[in-house]
PDB file of C-alpha atoms in Angstrom:
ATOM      1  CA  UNK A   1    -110.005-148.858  69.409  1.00 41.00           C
ATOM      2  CA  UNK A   2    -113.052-146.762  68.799  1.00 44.00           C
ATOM      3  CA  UNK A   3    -116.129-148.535  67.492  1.00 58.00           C
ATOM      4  CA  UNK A   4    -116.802-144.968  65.653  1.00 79.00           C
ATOM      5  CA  UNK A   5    -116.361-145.003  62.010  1.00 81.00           C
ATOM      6  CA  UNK A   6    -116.250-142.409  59.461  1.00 81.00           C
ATOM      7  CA  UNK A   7    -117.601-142.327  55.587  1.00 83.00           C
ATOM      8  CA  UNK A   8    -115.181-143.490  53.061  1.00 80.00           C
ATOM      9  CA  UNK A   9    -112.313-141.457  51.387  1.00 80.00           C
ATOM     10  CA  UNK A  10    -112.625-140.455  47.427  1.00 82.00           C
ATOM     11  CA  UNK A  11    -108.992-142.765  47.222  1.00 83.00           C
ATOM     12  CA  UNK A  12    -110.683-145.516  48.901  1.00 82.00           C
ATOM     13  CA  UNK A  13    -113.893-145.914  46.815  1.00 81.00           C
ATOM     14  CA  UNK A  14    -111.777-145.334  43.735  1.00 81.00           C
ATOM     15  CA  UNK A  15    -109.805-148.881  45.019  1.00 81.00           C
ATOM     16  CA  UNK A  16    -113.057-150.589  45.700  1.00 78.00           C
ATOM     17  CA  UNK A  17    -114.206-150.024  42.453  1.00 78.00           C
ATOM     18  CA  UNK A  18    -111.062-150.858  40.628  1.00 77.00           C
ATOM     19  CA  UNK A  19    -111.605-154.258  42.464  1.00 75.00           C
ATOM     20  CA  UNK A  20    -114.834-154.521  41.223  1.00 72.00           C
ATOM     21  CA  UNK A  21    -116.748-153.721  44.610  1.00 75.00           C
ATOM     22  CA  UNK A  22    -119.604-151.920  43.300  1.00 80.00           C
ATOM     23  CA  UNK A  23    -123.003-151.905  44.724  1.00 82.00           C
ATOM     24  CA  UNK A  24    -125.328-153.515  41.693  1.00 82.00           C
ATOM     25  CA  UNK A  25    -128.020-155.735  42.316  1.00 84.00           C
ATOM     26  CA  UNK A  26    -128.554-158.483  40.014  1.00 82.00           C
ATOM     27  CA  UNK A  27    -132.261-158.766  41.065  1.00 82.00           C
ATOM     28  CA  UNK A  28    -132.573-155.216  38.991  1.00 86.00           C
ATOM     29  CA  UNK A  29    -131.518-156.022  36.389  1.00 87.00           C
ATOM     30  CA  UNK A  30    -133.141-159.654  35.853  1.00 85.00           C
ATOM     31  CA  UNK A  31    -136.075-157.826  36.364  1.00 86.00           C
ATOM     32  CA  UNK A  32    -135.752-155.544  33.463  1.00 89.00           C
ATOM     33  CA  UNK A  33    -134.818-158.079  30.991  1.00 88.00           C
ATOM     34  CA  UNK A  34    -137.872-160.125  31.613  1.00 85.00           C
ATOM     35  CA  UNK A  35    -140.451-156.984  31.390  1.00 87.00           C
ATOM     36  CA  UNK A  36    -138.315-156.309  27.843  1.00 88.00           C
ATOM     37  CA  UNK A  37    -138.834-160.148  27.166  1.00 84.00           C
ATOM     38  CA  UNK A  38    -142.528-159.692  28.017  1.00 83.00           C
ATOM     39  CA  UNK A  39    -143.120-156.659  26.156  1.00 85.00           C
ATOM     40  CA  UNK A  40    -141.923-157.998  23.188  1.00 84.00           C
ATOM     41  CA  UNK A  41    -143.945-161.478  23.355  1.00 80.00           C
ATOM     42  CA  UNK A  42    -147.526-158.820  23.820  1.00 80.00           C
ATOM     43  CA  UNK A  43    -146.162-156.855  21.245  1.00 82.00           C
ATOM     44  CA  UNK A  44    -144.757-158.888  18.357  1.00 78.00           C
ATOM     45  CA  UNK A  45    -145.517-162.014  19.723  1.00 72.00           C
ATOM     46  CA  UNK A  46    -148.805-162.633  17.632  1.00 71.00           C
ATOM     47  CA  UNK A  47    -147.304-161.348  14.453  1.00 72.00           C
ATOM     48  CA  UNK A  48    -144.675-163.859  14.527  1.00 71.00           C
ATOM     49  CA  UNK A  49    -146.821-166.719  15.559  1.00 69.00           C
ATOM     50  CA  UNK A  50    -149.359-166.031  12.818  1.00 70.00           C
ATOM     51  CA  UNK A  51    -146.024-165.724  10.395  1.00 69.00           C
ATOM     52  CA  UNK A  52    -144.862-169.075  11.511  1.00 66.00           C
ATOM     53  CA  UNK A  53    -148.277-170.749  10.751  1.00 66.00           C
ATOM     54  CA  UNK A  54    -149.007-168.766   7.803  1.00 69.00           C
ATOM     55  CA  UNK A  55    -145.938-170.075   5.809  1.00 63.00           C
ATOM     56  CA  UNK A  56    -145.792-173.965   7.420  1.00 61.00           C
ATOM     57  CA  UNK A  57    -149.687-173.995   6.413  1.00 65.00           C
ATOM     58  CA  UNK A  58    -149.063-171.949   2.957  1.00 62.00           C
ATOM     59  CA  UNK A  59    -146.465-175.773   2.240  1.00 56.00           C
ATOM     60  CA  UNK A  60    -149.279-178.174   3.629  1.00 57.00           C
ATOM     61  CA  UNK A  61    -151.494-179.930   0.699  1.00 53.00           C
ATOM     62  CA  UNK A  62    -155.069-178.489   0.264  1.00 52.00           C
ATOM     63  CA  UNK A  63    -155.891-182.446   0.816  1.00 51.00           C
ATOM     64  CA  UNK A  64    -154.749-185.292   1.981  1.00 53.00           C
ATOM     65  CA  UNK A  65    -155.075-187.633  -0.238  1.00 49.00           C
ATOM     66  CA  UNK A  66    -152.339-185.078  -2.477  1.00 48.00           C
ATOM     67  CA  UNK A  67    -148.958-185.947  -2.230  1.00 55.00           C
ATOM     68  CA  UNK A  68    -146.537-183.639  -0.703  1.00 57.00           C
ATOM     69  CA  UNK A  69    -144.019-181.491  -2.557  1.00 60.00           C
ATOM     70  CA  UNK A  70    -141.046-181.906  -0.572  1.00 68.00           C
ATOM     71  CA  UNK A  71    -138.735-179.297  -2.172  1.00 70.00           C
ATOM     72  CA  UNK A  72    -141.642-176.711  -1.229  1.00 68.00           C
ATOM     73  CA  UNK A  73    -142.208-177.886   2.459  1.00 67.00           C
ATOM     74  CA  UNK A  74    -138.450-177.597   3.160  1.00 73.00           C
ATOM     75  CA  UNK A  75    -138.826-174.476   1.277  1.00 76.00           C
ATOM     76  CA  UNK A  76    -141.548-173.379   3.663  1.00 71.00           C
ATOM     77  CA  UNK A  77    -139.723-174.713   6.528  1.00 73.00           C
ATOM     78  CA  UNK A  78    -136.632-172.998   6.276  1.00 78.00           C
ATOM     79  CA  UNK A  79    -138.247-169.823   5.349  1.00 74.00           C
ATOM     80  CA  UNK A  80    -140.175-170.010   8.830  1.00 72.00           C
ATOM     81  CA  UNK A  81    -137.401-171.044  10.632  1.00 75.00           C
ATOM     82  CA  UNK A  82    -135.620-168.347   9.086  1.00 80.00           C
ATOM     83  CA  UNK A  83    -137.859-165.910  10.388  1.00 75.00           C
ATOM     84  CA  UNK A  84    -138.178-167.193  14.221  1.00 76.00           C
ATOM     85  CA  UNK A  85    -134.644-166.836  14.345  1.00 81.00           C
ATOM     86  CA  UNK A  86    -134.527-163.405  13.414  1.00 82.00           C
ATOM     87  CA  UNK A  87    -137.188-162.155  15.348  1.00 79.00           C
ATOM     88  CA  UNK A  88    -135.657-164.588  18.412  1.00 82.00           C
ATOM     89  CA  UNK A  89    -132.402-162.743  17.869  1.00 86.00           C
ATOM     90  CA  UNK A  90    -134.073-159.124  17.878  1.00 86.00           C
ATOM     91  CA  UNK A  91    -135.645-159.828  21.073  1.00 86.00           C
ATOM     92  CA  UNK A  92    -132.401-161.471  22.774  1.00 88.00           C
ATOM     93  CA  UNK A  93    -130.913-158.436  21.160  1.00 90.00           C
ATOM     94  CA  UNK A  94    -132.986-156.136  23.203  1.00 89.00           C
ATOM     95  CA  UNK A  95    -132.780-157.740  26.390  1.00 88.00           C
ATOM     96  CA  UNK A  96    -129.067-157.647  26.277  1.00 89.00           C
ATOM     97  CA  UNK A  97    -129.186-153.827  25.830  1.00 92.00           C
ATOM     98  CA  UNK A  98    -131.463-153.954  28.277  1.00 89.00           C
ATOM     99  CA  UNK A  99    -129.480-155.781  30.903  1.00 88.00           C
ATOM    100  CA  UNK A 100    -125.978-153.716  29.781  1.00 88.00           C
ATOM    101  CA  UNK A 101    -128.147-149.995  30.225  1.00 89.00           C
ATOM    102  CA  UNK A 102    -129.293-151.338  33.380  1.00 88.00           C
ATOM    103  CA  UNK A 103    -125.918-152.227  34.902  1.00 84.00           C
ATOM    104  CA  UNK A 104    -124.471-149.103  33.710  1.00 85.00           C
ATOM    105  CA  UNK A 105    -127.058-146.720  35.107  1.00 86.00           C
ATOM    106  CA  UNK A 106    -126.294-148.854  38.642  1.00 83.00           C
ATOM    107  CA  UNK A 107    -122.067-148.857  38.587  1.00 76.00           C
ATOM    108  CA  UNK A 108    -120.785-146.690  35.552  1.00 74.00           C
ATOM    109  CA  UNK A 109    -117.996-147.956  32.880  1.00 71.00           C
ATOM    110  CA  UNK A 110    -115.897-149.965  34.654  1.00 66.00           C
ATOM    111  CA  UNK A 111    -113.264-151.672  32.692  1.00 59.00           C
ATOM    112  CA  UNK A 112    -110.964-153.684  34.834  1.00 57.00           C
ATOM    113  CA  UNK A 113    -109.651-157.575  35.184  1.00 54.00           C
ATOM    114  CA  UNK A 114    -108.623-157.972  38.863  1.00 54.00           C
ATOM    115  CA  UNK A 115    -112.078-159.073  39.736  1.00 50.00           C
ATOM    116  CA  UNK A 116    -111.990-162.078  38.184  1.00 53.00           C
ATOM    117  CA  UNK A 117    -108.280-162.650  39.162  1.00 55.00           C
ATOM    118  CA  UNK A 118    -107.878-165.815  41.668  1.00 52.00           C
ATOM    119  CA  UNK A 119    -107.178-164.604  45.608  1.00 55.00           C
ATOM    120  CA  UNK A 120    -106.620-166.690  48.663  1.00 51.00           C
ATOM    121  CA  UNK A 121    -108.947-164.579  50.604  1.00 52.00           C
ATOM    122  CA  UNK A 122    -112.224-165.679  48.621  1.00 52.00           C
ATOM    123  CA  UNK A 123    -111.668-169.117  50.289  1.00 51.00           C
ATOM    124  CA  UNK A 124    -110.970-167.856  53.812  1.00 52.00           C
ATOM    125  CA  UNK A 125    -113.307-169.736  56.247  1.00 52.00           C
ATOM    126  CA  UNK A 126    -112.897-166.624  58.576  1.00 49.00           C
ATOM    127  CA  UNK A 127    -113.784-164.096  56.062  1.00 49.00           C
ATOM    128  CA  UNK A 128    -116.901-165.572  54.717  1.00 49.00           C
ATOM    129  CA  UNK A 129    -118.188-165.459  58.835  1.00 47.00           C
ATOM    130  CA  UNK A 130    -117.520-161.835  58.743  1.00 51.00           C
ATOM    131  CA  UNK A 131    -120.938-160.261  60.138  1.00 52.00           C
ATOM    132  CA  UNK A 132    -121.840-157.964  57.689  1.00 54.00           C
ATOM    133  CA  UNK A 133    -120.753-160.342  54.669  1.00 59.00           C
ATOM    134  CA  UNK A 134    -122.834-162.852  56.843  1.00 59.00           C
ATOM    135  CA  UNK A 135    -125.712-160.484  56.854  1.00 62.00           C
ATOM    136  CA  UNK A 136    -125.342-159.853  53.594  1.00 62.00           C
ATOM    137  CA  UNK A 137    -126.103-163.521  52.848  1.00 65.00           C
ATOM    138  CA  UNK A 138    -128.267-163.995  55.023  1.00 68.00           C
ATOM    139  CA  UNK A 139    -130.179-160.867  53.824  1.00 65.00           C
ATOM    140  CA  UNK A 140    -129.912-162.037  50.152  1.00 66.00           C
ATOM    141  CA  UNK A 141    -131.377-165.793  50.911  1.00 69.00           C
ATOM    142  CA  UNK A 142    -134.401-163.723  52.784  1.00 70.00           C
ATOM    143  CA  UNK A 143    -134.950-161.682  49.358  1.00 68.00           C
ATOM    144  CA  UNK A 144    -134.890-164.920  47.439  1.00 67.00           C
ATOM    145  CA  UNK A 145    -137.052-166.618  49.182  1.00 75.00           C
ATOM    146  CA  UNK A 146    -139.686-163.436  49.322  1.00 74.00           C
ATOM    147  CA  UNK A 147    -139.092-163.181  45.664  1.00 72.00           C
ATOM    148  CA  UNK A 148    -139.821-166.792  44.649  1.00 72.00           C
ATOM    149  CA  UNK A 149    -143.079-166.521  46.956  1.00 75.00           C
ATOM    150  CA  UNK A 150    -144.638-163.215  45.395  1.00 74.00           C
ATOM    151  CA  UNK A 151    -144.060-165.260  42.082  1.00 71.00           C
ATOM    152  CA  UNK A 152    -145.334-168.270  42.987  1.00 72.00           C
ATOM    153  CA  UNK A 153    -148.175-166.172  45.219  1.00 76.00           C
ATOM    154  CA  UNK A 154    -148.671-164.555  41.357  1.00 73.00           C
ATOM    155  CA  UNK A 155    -149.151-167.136  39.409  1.00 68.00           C
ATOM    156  CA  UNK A 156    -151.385-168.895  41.726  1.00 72.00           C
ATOM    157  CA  UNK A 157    -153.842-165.946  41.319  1.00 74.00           C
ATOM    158  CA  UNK A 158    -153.526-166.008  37.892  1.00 69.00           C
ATOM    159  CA  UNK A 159    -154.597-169.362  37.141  1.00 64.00           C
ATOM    160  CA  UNK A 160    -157.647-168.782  39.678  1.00 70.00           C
ATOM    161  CA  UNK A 161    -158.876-165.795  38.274  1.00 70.00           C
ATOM    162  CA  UNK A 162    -158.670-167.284  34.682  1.00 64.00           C
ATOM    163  CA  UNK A 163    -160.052-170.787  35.168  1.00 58.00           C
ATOM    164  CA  UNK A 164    -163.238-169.855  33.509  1.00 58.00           C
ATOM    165  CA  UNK A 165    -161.774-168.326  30.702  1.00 57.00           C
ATOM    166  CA  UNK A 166    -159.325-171.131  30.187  1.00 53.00           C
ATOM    167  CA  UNK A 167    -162.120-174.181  30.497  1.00 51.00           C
ATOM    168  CA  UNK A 168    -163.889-171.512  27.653  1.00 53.00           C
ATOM    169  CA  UNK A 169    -160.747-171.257  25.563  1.00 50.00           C
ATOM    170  CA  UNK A 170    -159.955-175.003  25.797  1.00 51.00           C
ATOM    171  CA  UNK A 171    -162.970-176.080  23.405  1.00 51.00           C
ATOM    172  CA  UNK A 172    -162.355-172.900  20.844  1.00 51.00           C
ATOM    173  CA  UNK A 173    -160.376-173.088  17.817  1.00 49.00           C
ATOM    174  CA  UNK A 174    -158.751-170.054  19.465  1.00 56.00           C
ATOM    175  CA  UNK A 175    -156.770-171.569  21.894  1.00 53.00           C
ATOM    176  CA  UNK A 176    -153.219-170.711  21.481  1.00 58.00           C
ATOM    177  CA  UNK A 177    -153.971-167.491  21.070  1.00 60.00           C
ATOM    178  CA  UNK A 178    -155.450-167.401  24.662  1.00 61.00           C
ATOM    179  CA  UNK A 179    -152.596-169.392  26.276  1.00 62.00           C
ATOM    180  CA  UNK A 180    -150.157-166.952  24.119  1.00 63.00           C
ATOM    181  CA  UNK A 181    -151.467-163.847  25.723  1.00 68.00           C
ATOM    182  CA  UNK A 182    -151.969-165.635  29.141  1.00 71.00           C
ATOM    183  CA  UNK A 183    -148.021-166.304  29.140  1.00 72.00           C
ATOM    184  CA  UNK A 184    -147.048-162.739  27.815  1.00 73.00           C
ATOM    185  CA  UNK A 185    -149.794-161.502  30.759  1.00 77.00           C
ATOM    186  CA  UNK A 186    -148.298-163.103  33.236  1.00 78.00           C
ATOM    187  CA  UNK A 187    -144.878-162.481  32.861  1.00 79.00           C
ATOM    188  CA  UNK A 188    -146.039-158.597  32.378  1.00 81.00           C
ATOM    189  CA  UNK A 189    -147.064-159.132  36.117  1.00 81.00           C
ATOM    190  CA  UNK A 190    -144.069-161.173  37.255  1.00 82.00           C
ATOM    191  CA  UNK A 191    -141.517-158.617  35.570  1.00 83.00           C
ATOM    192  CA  UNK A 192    -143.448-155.961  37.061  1.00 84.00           C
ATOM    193  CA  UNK A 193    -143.387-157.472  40.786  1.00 83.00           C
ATOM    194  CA  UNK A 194    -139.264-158.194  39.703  1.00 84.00           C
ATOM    195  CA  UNK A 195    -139.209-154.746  39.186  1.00 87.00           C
ATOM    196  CA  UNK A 196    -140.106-153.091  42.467  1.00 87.00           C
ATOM    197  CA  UNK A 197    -138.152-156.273  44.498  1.00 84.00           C
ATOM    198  CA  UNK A 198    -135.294-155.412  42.237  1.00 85.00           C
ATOM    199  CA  UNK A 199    -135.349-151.701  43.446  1.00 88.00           C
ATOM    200  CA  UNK A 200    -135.801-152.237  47.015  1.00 87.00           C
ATOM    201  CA  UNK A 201    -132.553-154.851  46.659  1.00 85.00           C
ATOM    202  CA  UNK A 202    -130.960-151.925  44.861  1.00 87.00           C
ATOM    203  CA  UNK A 203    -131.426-149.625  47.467  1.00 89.00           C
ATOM    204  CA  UNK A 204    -130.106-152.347  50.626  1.00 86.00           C
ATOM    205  CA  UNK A 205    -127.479-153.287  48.160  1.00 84.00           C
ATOM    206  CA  UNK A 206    -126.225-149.916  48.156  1.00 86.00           C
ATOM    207  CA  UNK A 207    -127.115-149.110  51.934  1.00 87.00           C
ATOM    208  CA  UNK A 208    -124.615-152.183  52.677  1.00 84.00           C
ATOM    209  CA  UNK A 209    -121.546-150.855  50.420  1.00 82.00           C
ATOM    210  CA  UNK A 210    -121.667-147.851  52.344  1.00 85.00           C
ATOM    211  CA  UNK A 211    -121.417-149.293  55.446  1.00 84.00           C
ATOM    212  CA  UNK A 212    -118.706-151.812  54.524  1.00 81.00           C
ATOM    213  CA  UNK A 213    -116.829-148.804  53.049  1.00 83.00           C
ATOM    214  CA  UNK A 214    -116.665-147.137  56.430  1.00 85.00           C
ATOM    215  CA  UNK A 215    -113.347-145.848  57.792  1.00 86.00           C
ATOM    216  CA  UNK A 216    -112.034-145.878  61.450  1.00 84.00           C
ATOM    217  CA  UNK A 217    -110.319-142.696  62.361  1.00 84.00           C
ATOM    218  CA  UNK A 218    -106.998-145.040  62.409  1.00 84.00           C
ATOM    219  CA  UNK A 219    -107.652-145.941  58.780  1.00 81.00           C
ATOM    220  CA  UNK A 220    -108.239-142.194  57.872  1.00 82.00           C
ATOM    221  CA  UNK A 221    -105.175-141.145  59.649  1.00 84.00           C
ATOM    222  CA  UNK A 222    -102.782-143.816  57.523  1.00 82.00           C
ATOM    223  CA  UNK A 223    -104.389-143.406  54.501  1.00 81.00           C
ATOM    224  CA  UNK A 224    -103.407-139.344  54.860  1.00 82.00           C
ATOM    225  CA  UNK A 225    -100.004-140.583  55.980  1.00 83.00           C
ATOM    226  CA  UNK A 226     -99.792-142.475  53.333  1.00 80.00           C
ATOM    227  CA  UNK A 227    -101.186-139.702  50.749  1.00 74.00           C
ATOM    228  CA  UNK A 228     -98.320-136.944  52.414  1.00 69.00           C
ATOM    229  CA  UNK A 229     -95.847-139.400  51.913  1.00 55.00           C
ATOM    230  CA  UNK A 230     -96.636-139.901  48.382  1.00 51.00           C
ATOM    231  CA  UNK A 231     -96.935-136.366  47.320  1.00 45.00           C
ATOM    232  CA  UNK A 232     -93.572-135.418  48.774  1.00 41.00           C
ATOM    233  CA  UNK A 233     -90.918-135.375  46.064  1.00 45.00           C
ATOM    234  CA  UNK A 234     -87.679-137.163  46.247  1.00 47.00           C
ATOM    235  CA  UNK A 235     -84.518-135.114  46.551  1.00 46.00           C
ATOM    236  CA  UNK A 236     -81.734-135.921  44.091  1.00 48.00           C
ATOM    237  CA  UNK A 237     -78.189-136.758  44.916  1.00 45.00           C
TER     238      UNK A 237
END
């Protein structure tokens, strides 16, 4: 048989994605979630802090030799908790948008159960040593561990670039404030890196669909067998 292969039919692709074989990298869209996670934290991040301490301090005795008034620190307390859950619950809000717009502006609607249906072939020694879907492993470890090293590489610069300034912040009144905007900085940076390894594993994600999808002439041939076949009504006795 002919090593030469030909790109994939309309009817075929249509199958693949009714099985759920759709070329959508996960990297992508983790990525994009944590730079709508770390836009949030620069943007709202204070404001909800300073709410927080605002009403736990607003339930705190102006001395303390005055006794407490329960009723109005579990007043205070639920009132702040109260408000960390709701602004906890708009941000996890966002991010799941986030993470749904993103997988439908890689794959489309898809609606369908038969990926998560149980097959025999998922356990097949010889079919998880295919090459490519060996490749494909291999390829994904090698992005994972480039990944994990740009972060690491990341944060490593961070903390030497801001030593001064966090030996200066550590003897202010000021500090959480610094280590607040450190955090949301940083993951800025680390969504942002995400970002562009998320796109490049887009892009090899969807480079190795295509080839998968590949037909040999043979296949071609059967499938439009197959298709004439179909198409030809039956004649009635």
């Amino acid at each position: 048989m002919s090593d030469r292969t030909i790109p994939a039919s309309q009817r075929r692709r249509e199958e693949a994605r009714r099985q759920g074989h759709i070329p959508r990298s996960g990297n992508l869209t983790a990525a994009v979630v944590l730079l709508i996670l770390a836009v949030a934290l620069l943007t709202v991040g204070d404001y909800f802090a300073g709410t927080l301490a605002s009403l736990l301090r607003s339930g705190l005795p102006a001395s303390p030799q005055l006794q407490l008034d329960q009723a109005l620190v579990v007043d205070r307390i639920f009132a702040a908790a109260t408000q960390v859950f709701l602004g906890a619950g708009l941000i996890v809000g966002l991010m799941y948008i986030a993470a749904l717009a993103t997988d439908l502006m890689q794959s489309g609607f898809l609606l369908t159960l038969e990926p998560l249906l149980f097959q025999w072939s998922r356990l097949s020694p010889a079919g998880n040593l295919n090459g490519q879907r060996f490749g494909r492993r291999l390829g994904s470890a090698f992005g994972h561990t480039v990944k994990v090293g740009l972060v690491a590489a990341l944060v490593c610069w961070n903390l030497l670039r801001k030593r001064g300034e966090t030996l200066a912040a550590s003897t202010s009144t000021d500090l959480s404030g610094f280590l607040g905007a450190s955090l949301s900085e940083s993951l800025l940076q680390i969504a942002a890196v995400l970002l562009i390894v998320g796109f490049v594993d887009f892009l090899i994600v969807r480079r190795w669909h295509e080839l998968a999808m590949r037909m040999t002439p043979d296949q071609a041939r059967e499938e439009q067998r197959q298709s004439g076949r179909s198409a030809v009504p039956r004649r009635r006795h």
